[in-house]
PDB file of C-alpha atoms in Angstrom:
ATOM      1  CA  MET A  27     -31.322 -68.907 -24.290  1.00  0.00           C
ATOM      2  CA  ALA A  28     -28.304 -67.481 -26.122  1.00  0.00           C
ATOM      3  CA  PHE A  29     -29.475 -63.933 -25.376  1.00  0.00           C
ATOM      4  CA  ALA A  30     -29.965 -64.768 -21.704  1.00  0.00           C
ATOM      5  CA  LEU A  31     -26.470 -66.258 -21.475  1.00  0.00           C
ATOM      6  CA  GLY A  32     -25.052 -63.148 -23.122  1.00  0.00           C
ATOM      7  CA  LEU A  33     -26.708 -60.911 -20.541  1.00  0.00           C
ATOM      8  CA  SER A  34     -25.410 -63.112 -17.742  1.00  0.00           C
ATOM      9  CA  ALA A  35     -21.843 -62.761 -19.043  1.00  0.00           C
ATOM     10  CA  GLN A  36     -22.254 -58.981 -19.254  1.00  0.00           C
ATOM     11  CA  GLU A  37     -23.479 -58.848 -15.656  1.00  0.00           C
ATOM     12  CA  ASN A  38     -20.506 -60.917 -14.457  1.00  0.00           C
ATOM     13  CA  ASN A  39     -18.060 -58.612 -16.283  1.00  0.00           C
ATOM     14  CA  LYS A  40     -19.712 -55.430 -15.069  1.00  0.00           C
ATOM     15  CA  CYS A  41     -17.625 -53.497 -12.546  1.00  0.00           C
ATOM     16  CA  LYS A  42     -18.995 -53.367  -9.020  1.00  0.00           C
ATOM     17  CA  GLU A  43     -19.632 -49.908  -7.593  1.00  0.00           C
ATOM     18  CA  VAL A  44     -19.675 -48.556  -4.052  1.00  0.00           C
ATOM     19  CA  MET A  45     -21.226 -45.351  -2.735  1.00  0.00           C
ATOM     20  CA  LEU A  46     -19.492 -43.505   0.092  1.00  0.00           C
ATOM     21  CA  GLU A  47     -21.908 -41.149   1.811  1.00  0.00           C
ATOM     22  CA  THR A  48     -19.653 -38.690   3.625  1.00  0.00           C
ATOM     23  CA  THR A  49     -20.152 -35.556   5.688  1.00  0.00           C
ATOM     24  CA  ALA A  50     -18.658 -33.626   2.764  1.00  0.00           C
ATOM     25  CA  GLY A  51     -20.850 -35.206   0.063  1.00  0.00           C
ATOM     26  CA  ASN A  52     -21.201 -38.472  -1.837  1.00  0.00           C
ATOM     27  CA  ILE A  53     -18.404 -40.277  -3.657  1.00  0.00           C
ATOM     28  CA  ARG A  54     -19.196 -43.111  -6.051  1.00  0.00           C
ATOM     29  CA  LEU A  55     -16.455 -45.649  -6.749  1.00  0.00           C
ATOM     30  CA  LYS A  56     -16.029 -48.181  -9.544  1.00  0.00           C
ATOM     31  CA  LEU A  57     -13.955 -51.223  -8.538  1.00  0.00           C
ATOM     32  CA  TYR A  58     -11.718 -52.741 -11.194  1.00  0.00           C
ATOM     33  CA  ASN A  59     -12.206 -56.361 -12.197  1.00  0.00           C
ATOM     34  CA  GLU A  60      -8.490 -56.422 -13.095  1.00  0.00           C
ATOM     35  CA  THR A  61      -7.678 -56.372  -9.349  1.00  0.00           C
ATOM     36  CA  PRO A  62     -10.042 -59.067  -8.029  1.00  0.00           C
ATOM     37  CA  LEU A  63      -8.351 -59.610  -4.647  1.00  0.00           C
ATOM     38  CA  HIS A  64      -8.670 -55.951  -3.695  1.00  0.00           C
ATOM     39  CA  ARG A  65     -12.128 -55.654  -5.264  1.00  0.00           C
ATOM     40  CA  ASP A  66     -13.515 -58.590  -3.308  1.00  0.00           C
ATOM     41  CA  ASN A  67     -11.822 -57.542  -0.076  1.00  0.00           C
ATOM     42  CA  PHE A  68     -13.261 -54.023  -0.344  1.00  0.00           C
ATOM     43  CA  LEU A  69     -16.741 -55.345  -1.124  1.00  0.00           C
ATOM     44  CA  LYS A  70     -16.557 -57.672   1.880  1.00  0.00           C
ATOM     45  CA  LEU A  71     -15.660 -54.791   4.187  1.00  0.00           C
ATOM     46  CA  VAL A  72     -18.421 -52.604   2.767  1.00  0.00           C
ATOM     47  CA  ASN A  73     -21.001 -55.373   3.225  1.00  0.00           C
ATOM     48  CA  LEU A  74     -19.794 -55.866   6.802  1.00  0.00           C
ATOM     49  CA  HIS A  75     -20.239 -52.095   7.398  1.00  0.00           C
ATOM     50  CA  VAL A  76     -16.599 -51.743   8.423  1.00  0.00           C
ATOM     51  CA  TYR A  77     -16.329 -48.278   6.861  1.00  0.00           C
ATOM     52  CA  ASP A  78     -19.538 -46.871   8.326  1.00  0.00           C
ATOM     53  CA  SER A  79     -18.685 -43.924  10.630  1.00  0.00           C
ATOM     54  CA  LEU A  80     -14.915 -44.056   9.978  1.00  0.00           C
ATOM     55  CA  LEU A  81     -12.959 -40.817   9.605  1.00  0.00           C
ATOM     56  CA  PHE A  82     -10.720 -39.670   6.802  1.00  0.00           C
ATOM     57  CA  HIS A  83      -7.944 -39.568   9.375  1.00  0.00           C
ATOM     58  CA  ARG A  84      -5.084 -38.460   7.115  1.00  0.00           C
ATOM     59  CA  VAL A  85      -5.467 -35.675   4.570  1.00  0.00           C
ATOM     60  CA  ILE A  86      -2.647 -33.985   2.650  1.00  0.00           C
ATOM     61  CA  LYS A  87      -3.387 -31.176   0.223  1.00  0.00           C
ATOM     62  CA  ASP A  88      -2.334 -31.863  -3.373  1.00  0.00           C
ATOM     63  CA  PHE A  89      -1.674 -35.493  -2.437  1.00  0.00           C
ATOM     64  CA  MET A  90      -4.497 -37.718  -1.147  1.00  0.00           C
ATOM     65  CA  ILE A  91      -7.099 -38.459   1.522  1.00  0.00           C
ATOM     66  CA  GLN A  92      -6.905 -41.678   3.566  1.00  0.00           C
ATOM     67  CA  CYS A  93      -9.459 -43.695   5.519  1.00  0.00           C
ATOM     68  CA  GLY A  94      -9.665 -47.137   7.103  1.00  0.00           C
ATOM     69  CA  ASP A  95      -8.526 -46.978  10.731  1.00  0.00           C
ATOM     70  CA  PRO A  96     -11.188 -48.909  12.710  1.00  0.00           C
ATOM     71  CA  LYS A  97     -10.208 -46.913  15.811  1.00  0.00           C
ATOM     72  CA  SER A  98     -11.269 -43.669  14.145  1.00  0.00           C
ATOM     73  CA  LYS A  99     -14.959 -44.442  14.568  1.00  0.00           C
ATOM     74  CA  ASP A 100     -14.988 -43.325  18.213  1.00  0.00           C
ATOM     75  CA  ALA A 101     -11.857 -41.147  18.197  1.00  0.00           C
ATOM     76  CA  LYS A 102     -11.806 -37.975  20.257  1.00  0.00           C
ATOM     77  CA  ALA A 103     -10.558 -34.654  18.910  1.00  0.00           C
ATOM     78  CA  GLY A 104      -6.776 -34.640  18.726  1.00  0.00           C
ATOM     79  CA  ASP A 105      -6.352 -38.423  19.024  1.00  0.00           C
ATOM     80  CA  PHE A 106      -3.514 -39.771  16.879  1.00  0.00           C
ATOM     81  CA  LEU A 107      -4.926 -42.134  14.267  1.00  0.00           C
ATOM     82  CA  GLY A 108      -3.644 -44.477  11.605  1.00  0.00           C
ATOM     83  CA  GLU A 109      -2.283 -47.503  13.446  1.00  0.00           C
ATOM     84  CA  GLY A 110      -5.551 -49.419  13.676  1.00  0.00           C
ATOM     85  CA  ASP A 111      -5.954 -52.227  11.132  1.00  0.00           C
ATOM     86  CA  LEU A 112      -7.462 -55.680  10.622  1.00  0.00           C
ATOM     87  CA  ASP A 113      -5.513 -58.910  10.946  1.00  0.00           C
ATOM     88  CA  TRP A 114      -4.776 -59.746   7.317  1.00  0.00           C
ATOM     89  CA  THR A 115      -3.138 -58.266   4.242  1.00  0.00           C
ATOM     90  CA  VAL A 116      -3.940 -58.396   0.528  1.00  0.00           C
ATOM     91  CA  GLU A 117      -1.415 -59.505  -2.086  1.00  0.00           C
ATOM     92  CA  GLN A 118      -0.196 -56.692  -4.305  1.00  0.00           C
ATOM     93  CA  GLU A 119      -1.944 -56.443  -7.699  1.00  0.00           C
ATOM     94  CA  LEU A 120      -0.051 -54.047  -9.949  1.00  0.00           C
ATOM     95  CA  ARG A 121      -1.600 -53.544 -13.390  1.00  0.00           C
ATOM     96  CA  LEU A 122       0.801 -51.062 -14.968  1.00  0.00           C
ATOM     97  CA  PRO A 123       0.760 -49.339 -17.358  1.00  0.00           C
ATOM     98  CA  GLN A 124      -3.016 -49.591 -17.788  1.00  0.00           C
ATOM     99  CA  ILE A 125      -3.874 -48.732 -14.165  1.00  0.00           C
ATOM    100  CA  TYR A 126      -1.864 -46.058 -12.395  1.00  0.00           C
ATOM    101  CA  HIS A 127      -2.095 -43.159  -9.938  1.00  0.00           C
ATOM    102  CA  ARG A 128      -3.990 -40.596 -11.972  1.00  0.00           C
ATOM    103  CA  ARG A 129      -6.221 -38.143 -10.136  1.00  0.00           C
ATOM    104  CA  GLY A 130      -9.368 -39.719  -8.727  1.00  0.00           C
ATOM    105  CA  VAL A 131      -8.250 -43.331  -8.348  1.00  0.00           C
ATOM    106  CA  LEU A 132      -8.822 -45.575  -5.343  1.00  0.00           C
ATOM    107  CA  ALA A 133      -5.760 -47.364  -3.951  1.00  0.00           C
ATOM    108  CA  ALA A 134      -4.697 -49.451  -0.962  1.00  0.00           C
ATOM    109  CA  ALA A 135      -2.381 -48.112   1.731  1.00  0.00           C
ATOM    110  CA  ARG A 136       0.169 -50.420   3.340  1.00  0.00           C
ATOM    111  CA  GLU A 137       3.011 -50.775   5.810  1.00  0.00           C
ATOM    112  CA  PRO A 138       6.428 -49.417   4.681  1.00  0.00           C
ATOM    113  CA  ASP A 139       8.893 -51.601   2.766  1.00  0.00           C
ATOM    114  CA  SER A 140      11.080 -52.088   5.839  1.00  0.00           C
ATOM    115  CA  ASP A 141       8.278 -54.029   7.535  1.00  0.00           C
ATOM    116  CA  ASN A 142       6.522 -55.233   4.400  1.00  0.00           C
ATOM    117  CA  PRO A 143       9.030 -56.354   1.726  1.00  0.00           C
ATOM    118  CA  TYR A 144       6.329 -57.873  -0.507  1.00  0.00           C
ATOM    119  CA  ARG A 145       4.380 -54.584  -0.413  1.00  0.00           C
ATOM    120  CA  GLU A 146       1.150 -56.292   0.580  1.00  0.00           C
ATOM    121  CA  SER A 147      -1.827 -53.996   1.084  1.00  0.00           C
ATOM    122  CA  SER A 148      -3.547 -53.207   4.354  1.00  0.00           C
ATOM    123  CA  ALA A 149      -6.792 -55.070   4.922  1.00  0.00           C
ATOM    124  CA  CYS A 150      -8.828 -51.898   5.281  1.00  0.00           C
ATOM    125  CA  HIS A 151      -6.806 -48.695   4.750  1.00  0.00           C
ATOM    126  CA  PHE A 152      -7.428 -47.007   1.412  1.00  0.00           C
ATOM    127  CA  TYR A 153      -6.768 -43.613  -0.135  1.00  0.00           C
ATOM    128  CA  LEU A 154      -8.205 -41.482  -2.910  1.00  0.00           C
ATOM    129  CA  ALA A 155      -5.555 -39.826  -5.059  1.00  0.00           C
ATOM    130  CA  TRP A 156      -5.552 -36.121  -5.893  1.00  0.00           C
ATOM    131  CA  GLY A 157      -1.935 -35.149  -6.579  1.00  0.00           C
ATOM    132  CA  LYS A 158      -0.909 -32.381  -8.945  1.00  0.00           C
ATOM    133  CA  THR A 159       0.081 -31.825 -12.558  1.00  0.00           C
ATOM    134  CA  PHE A 160       3.697 -32.205 -13.675  1.00  0.00           C
ATOM    135  CA  THR A 161       6.026 -30.817 -16.329  1.00  0.00           C
ATOM    136  CA  ASP A 162       8.096 -33.016 -18.629  1.00  0.00           C
ATOM    137  CA  ALA A 163      11.208 -32.133 -16.649  1.00  0.00           C
ATOM    138  CA  GLU A 164       9.523 -33.141 -13.383  1.00  0.00           C
ATOM    139  CA  LEU A 165       8.375 -36.424 -14.907  1.00  0.00           C
ATOM    140  CA  ASP A 166      11.918 -37.121 -16.125  1.00  0.00           C
ATOM    141  CA  LYS A 167      13.131 -36.754 -12.519  1.00  0.00           C
ATOM    142  CA  MET A 168      10.270 -38.929 -11.362  1.00  0.00           C
ATOM    143  CA  GLN A 169      11.265 -41.634 -13.830  1.00  0.00           C
ATOM    144  CA  SER A 170      14.806 -41.578 -12.469  1.00  0.00           C
ATOM    145  CA  ARG A 171      13.428 -42.008  -8.959  1.00  0.00           C
ATOM    146  CA  LEU A 172      11.248 -44.933 -10.060  1.00  0.00           C
ATOM    147  CA  ASP A 173      14.236 -46.542 -11.804  1.00  0.00           C
ATOM    148  CA  THR A 174      16.186 -46.381  -8.549  1.00  0.00           C
ATOM    149  CA  LEU A 175      13.316 -47.746  -6.468  1.00  0.00           C
ATOM    150  CA  TYR A 176      12.147 -50.539  -8.750  1.00  0.00           C
ATOM    151  CA  GLY A 177      15.089 -51.423 -10.945  1.00  0.00           C
ATOM    152  CA  TYR A 178      13.684 -50.063 -14.203  1.00  0.00           C
ATOM    153  CA  ARG A 179      10.507 -52.162 -13.916  1.00  0.00           C
ATOM    154  CA  VAL A 180       8.175 -49.150 -13.761  1.00  0.00           C
ATOM    155  CA  LYS A 181       8.076 -46.975 -16.861  1.00  0.00           C
ATOM    156  CA  LEU A 182       5.959 -43.879 -17.380  1.00  0.00           C
ATOM    157  CA  THR A 183       4.454 -44.451 -20.816  1.00  0.00           C
ATOM    158  CA  PRO A 184       3.565 -41.553 -23.155  1.00  0.00           C
ATOM    159  CA  GLU A 185      -0.102 -41.967 -22.152  1.00  0.00           C
ATOM    160  CA  MET A 186       0.753 -41.876 -18.438  1.00  0.00           C
ATOM    161  CA  ARG A 187       2.950 -38.814 -18.888  1.00  0.00           C
ATOM    162  CA  GLU A 188       0.232 -36.981 -20.774  1.00  0.00           C
ATOM    163  CA  THR A 189      -2.277 -37.759 -18.032  1.00  0.00           C
ATOM    164  CA  TYR A 190       0.088 -36.573 -15.309  1.00  0.00           C
ATOM    165  CA  LYS A 191       0.715 -33.359 -17.257  1.00  0.00           C
ATOM    166  CA  THR A 192      -2.932 -32.555 -17.940  1.00  0.00           C
ATOM    167  CA  VAL A 193      -5.116 -34.329 -15.363  1.00  0.00           C
ATOM    168  CA  GLY A 194      -2.701 -34.810 -12.486  1.00  0.00           C
ATOM    169  CA  GLY A 195      -1.966 -37.574 -10.049  1.00  0.00           C
ATOM    170  CA  ILE A 196       0.750 -39.161  -7.914  1.00  0.00           C
ATOM    171  CA  PRO A 197       3.305 -40.846 -10.201  1.00  0.00           C
ATOM    172  CA  HIS A 198       5.861 -41.552  -7.469  1.00  0.00           C
ATOM    173  CA  LEU A 199       3.449 -44.139  -5.977  1.00  0.00           C
ATOM    174  CA  ASP A 200       3.292 -46.149  -9.217  1.00  0.00           C
ATOM    175  CA  GLY A 201       4.837 -49.568  -8.721  1.00  0.00           C
ATOM    176  CA  GLY A 202       4.571 -49.457  -4.948  1.00  0.00           C
ATOM    177  CA  TYR A 203       0.850 -49.401  -4.199  1.00  0.00           C
ATOM    178  CA  THR A 204      -2.128 -51.189  -5.718  1.00  0.00           C
ATOM    179  CA  VAL A 205      -4.719 -49.061  -7.528  1.00  0.00           C
ATOM    180  CA  PHE A 206      -8.026 -50.935  -7.615  1.00  0.00           C
ATOM    181  CA  GLY A 207     -10.773 -48.468  -8.546  1.00  0.00           C
ATOM    182  CA  GLU A 208     -11.731 -44.930  -9.472  1.00  0.00           C
ATOM    183  CA  ILE A 209     -14.199 -42.196  -8.640  1.00  0.00           C
ATOM    184  CA  THR A 210     -17.085 -42.010 -11.105  1.00  0.00           C
ATOM    185  CA  GLU A 211     -19.038 -39.324  -9.224  1.00  0.00           C
ATOM    186  CA  GLY A 212     -17.888 -36.922  -6.534  1.00  0.00           C
ATOM    187  CA  LEU A 213     -14.458 -35.774  -7.680  1.00  0.00           C
ATOM    188  CA  ASP A 214     -15.462 -32.331  -6.396  1.00  0.00           C
ATOM    189  CA  VAL A 215     -15.980 -33.866  -2.944  1.00  0.00           C
ATOM    190  CA  LEU A 216     -12.442 -35.271  -3.021  1.00  0.00           C
ATOM    191  CA  GLU A 217     -11.144 -31.850  -4.047  1.00  0.00           C
ATOM    192  CA  LYS A 218     -12.962 -30.216  -1.133  1.00  0.00           C
ATOM    193  CA  ILE A 219     -11.756 -32.753   1.441  1.00  0.00           C
ATOM    194  CA  GLN A 220      -8.107 -32.581   0.370  1.00  0.00           C
ATOM    195  CA  GLN A 221      -8.148 -28.834   0.979  1.00  0.00           C
ATOM    196  CA  THR A 222      -9.329 -29.088   4.588  1.00  0.00           C
ATOM    197  CA  ALA A 223      -7.152 -27.744   7.417  1.00  0.00           C
ATOM    198  CA  THR A 224      -5.234 -30.392   9.370  1.00  0.00           C
ATOM    199  CA  ASP A 225      -3.095 -30.755  12.497  1.00  0.00           C
ATOM    200  CA  LYS A 226       0.580 -31.771  12.637  1.00  0.00           C
ATOM    201  CA  ASN A 227      -0.404 -35.422  12.120  1.00  0.00           C
ATOM    202  CA  ASP A 228      -2.420 -34.597   8.968  1.00  0.00           C
ATOM    203  CA  ARG A 229      -5.724 -35.257  10.701  1.00  0.00           C
ATOM    204  CA  PRO A 230      -8.468 -32.785   9.713  1.00  0.00           C
ATOM    205  CA  LEU A 231      -9.227 -30.242  12.435  1.00  0.00           C
ATOM    206  CA  GLU A 232     -12.915 -30.776  11.709  1.00  0.00           C
ATOM    207  CA  ASP A 233     -13.869 -34.429  11.330  1.00  0.00           C
ATOM    208  CA  VAL A 234     -14.657 -35.656   7.829  1.00  0.00           C
ATOM    209  CA  ARG A 235     -16.477 -38.955   8.138  1.00  0.00           C
ATOM    210  CA  ILE A 236     -17.927 -41.731   5.992  1.00  0.00           C
ATOM    211  CA  ILE A 237     -21.514 -41.881   7.182  1.00  0.00           C
ATOM    212  CA  LYS A 238     -22.278 -45.047   5.267  1.00  0.00           C
ATOM    213  CA  ALA A 239     -20.685 -47.188   2.562  1.00  0.00           C
ATOM    214  CA  THR A 240     -22.926 -49.351   0.390  1.00  0.00           C
ATOM    215  CA  VAL A 241     -22.594 -51.524  -2.683  1.00  0.00           C
ATOM    216  CA  VAL A 242     -24.558 -49.857  -5.464  1.00  0.00           C
ATOM    217  CA  SER A 243     -27.434 -51.940  -6.795  1.00  0.00           C
ATOM    218  CA  ASP A 244     -27.502 -51.498 -10.545  1.00  0.00           C
ATOM    219  CA  THR A 245     -30.660 -53.063 -11.958  1.00  0.00           C
ATOM    220  CA  SER A 246     -30.120 -51.872 -15.532  1.00  0.00           C
ATOM    221  CA  ALA A 247     -28.973 -55.304 -16.754  1.00  0.00           C
ATOM    222  CA  THR A 248     -31.903 -57.017 -15.061  1.00  0.00           C
ATOM    223  CA  ALA A 249     -34.320 -54.509 -16.554  1.00  0.00           C
ATOM    224  CA  ALA A 250     -32.842 -55.029 -20.021  1.00  0.00           C
ATOM    225  CA  LYS A 251     -33.223 -58.769 -19.630  1.00  0.00           C
ATOM    226  CA  LYS A 252     -36.878 -58.441 -18.637  1.00  0.00           C
ATOM    227  CA  GLN A 253     -37.531 -56.094 -21.549  1.00  0.00           C
ATOM    228  CA  ALA A 254     -35.895 -58.498 -23.990  1.00  0.00           C
ATOM    229  CA  MET A 255     -37.871 -61.431 -22.617  1.00  0.00           C
ATOM    230  CA  ALA A 256     -41.101 -59.454 -22.999  1.00  0.00           C
ATOM    231  CA  LYS A 257     -40.319 -58.897 -26.680  1.00  0.00           C
ATOM    232  CA  ARG A 258     -39.730 -62.592 -27.405  1.00  0.00           C
ATOM    233  CA  PRO A 259     -42.429 -64.230 -29.494  1.00  0.00           C
ATOM    234  CA  ALA A 260     -44.722 -66.585 -27.619  1.00  0.00           C
ATOM    235  CA  ALA A 261     -43.812 -70.263 -27.946  1.00  0.00           C
ATOM    236  CA  LYS A 262     -46.044 -72.251 -30.252  1.00  0.00           C
ATOM    237  CA  ALA A 263     -48.223 -74.927 -28.745  1.00  0.00           C
ATOM    238  CA  GLY A 264     -46.316 -78.145 -28.235  1.00  0.00           C
ATOM    239  CA  ASN A 265     -42.922 -76.344 -28.436  1.00  0.00           C
ATOM    240  CA  GLN A 266     -41.590 -75.928 -24.833  1.00  0.00           C
ATOM    241  CA  SER A 267     -38.287 -73.955 -24.427  1.00  0.00           C
ATOM    242  CA  ALA A 268     -36.144 -75.241 -21.872  1.00  0.00           C
ATOM    243  CA  GLN A 269     -17.270 -60.799  -7.575  1.00  0.00           C
ATOM    244  CA  ARG A 270       0.246 -43.338   6.867  1.00  0.00           C
ATOM    245  CA  LYS A 271       1.272 -42.160   9.588  1.00  0.00           C
ATOM    246  CA  PRO A 272       4.720 -42.156  11.253  1.00  0.00           C
ATOM    247  CA  SER A 273       4.135 -45.919  11.406  1.00  0.00           C
ATOM    248  CA  GLY A 274       1.464 -48.180   9.996  1.00  0.00           C
ATOM    249  CA  SER A 275      -0.435 -48.401   6.727  1.00  0.00           C
ATOM    250  CA  ARG A 276      -0.025 -45.352   4.559  1.00  0.00           C
ATOM    251  CA  ALA A 277       0.568 -43.904   1.141  1.00  0.00           C
ATOM    252  CA  ARG A 278       3.881 -42.078   1.178  1.00  0.00           C
TER     253      ARG A 278
END
């Protein structure tokens, strides 16, 4: 019984994962338990097939790729995209300095501060961060910018600075947008997509589309439980054991 309860706790704490099958390749995402509102909202949308057939409608090299406009599913070539959304927002869930905009993270886009003073996230727009690497001098300037924006509440720690210098990312978005997951497989697909040619509105000239988004079924914990149960000694007789664009939701 104690072993079974232990496995149950492990399963509850295990991060949920989502597979994005795209026209450029597969991207596997791990959703953070530290941001439960965004995790559960994203899982709901995936289970409702909201992302199936949507375009990455906004792509900026050395920055990020964005998806989530419901209108992009049937968009014609050249259509301006990015203003479509669902009718709710998600409360911001900042988890600095542990979770930040390093390369490969999943984050929520949102309306600009002028229309969204609480910086609540869009219901369905998300982006995958690519960014670039920075020097110490560039990070010092970035810190000054963050101090101005957020009143000294956002500090680039030594660990964050080292990551931005060696791995890369988008530090100027820290403190303004919620990061709620990361790529575990398919970083090369992100790299390929962010290099695609785009029009003046940052829409790829050749459509890049999510074919299908699914919650990954990980049966490893269940298998381990069955294996452990099989190894238990038989009970003795009688002993019975009884979760952008010019306007609209964007990462800036």
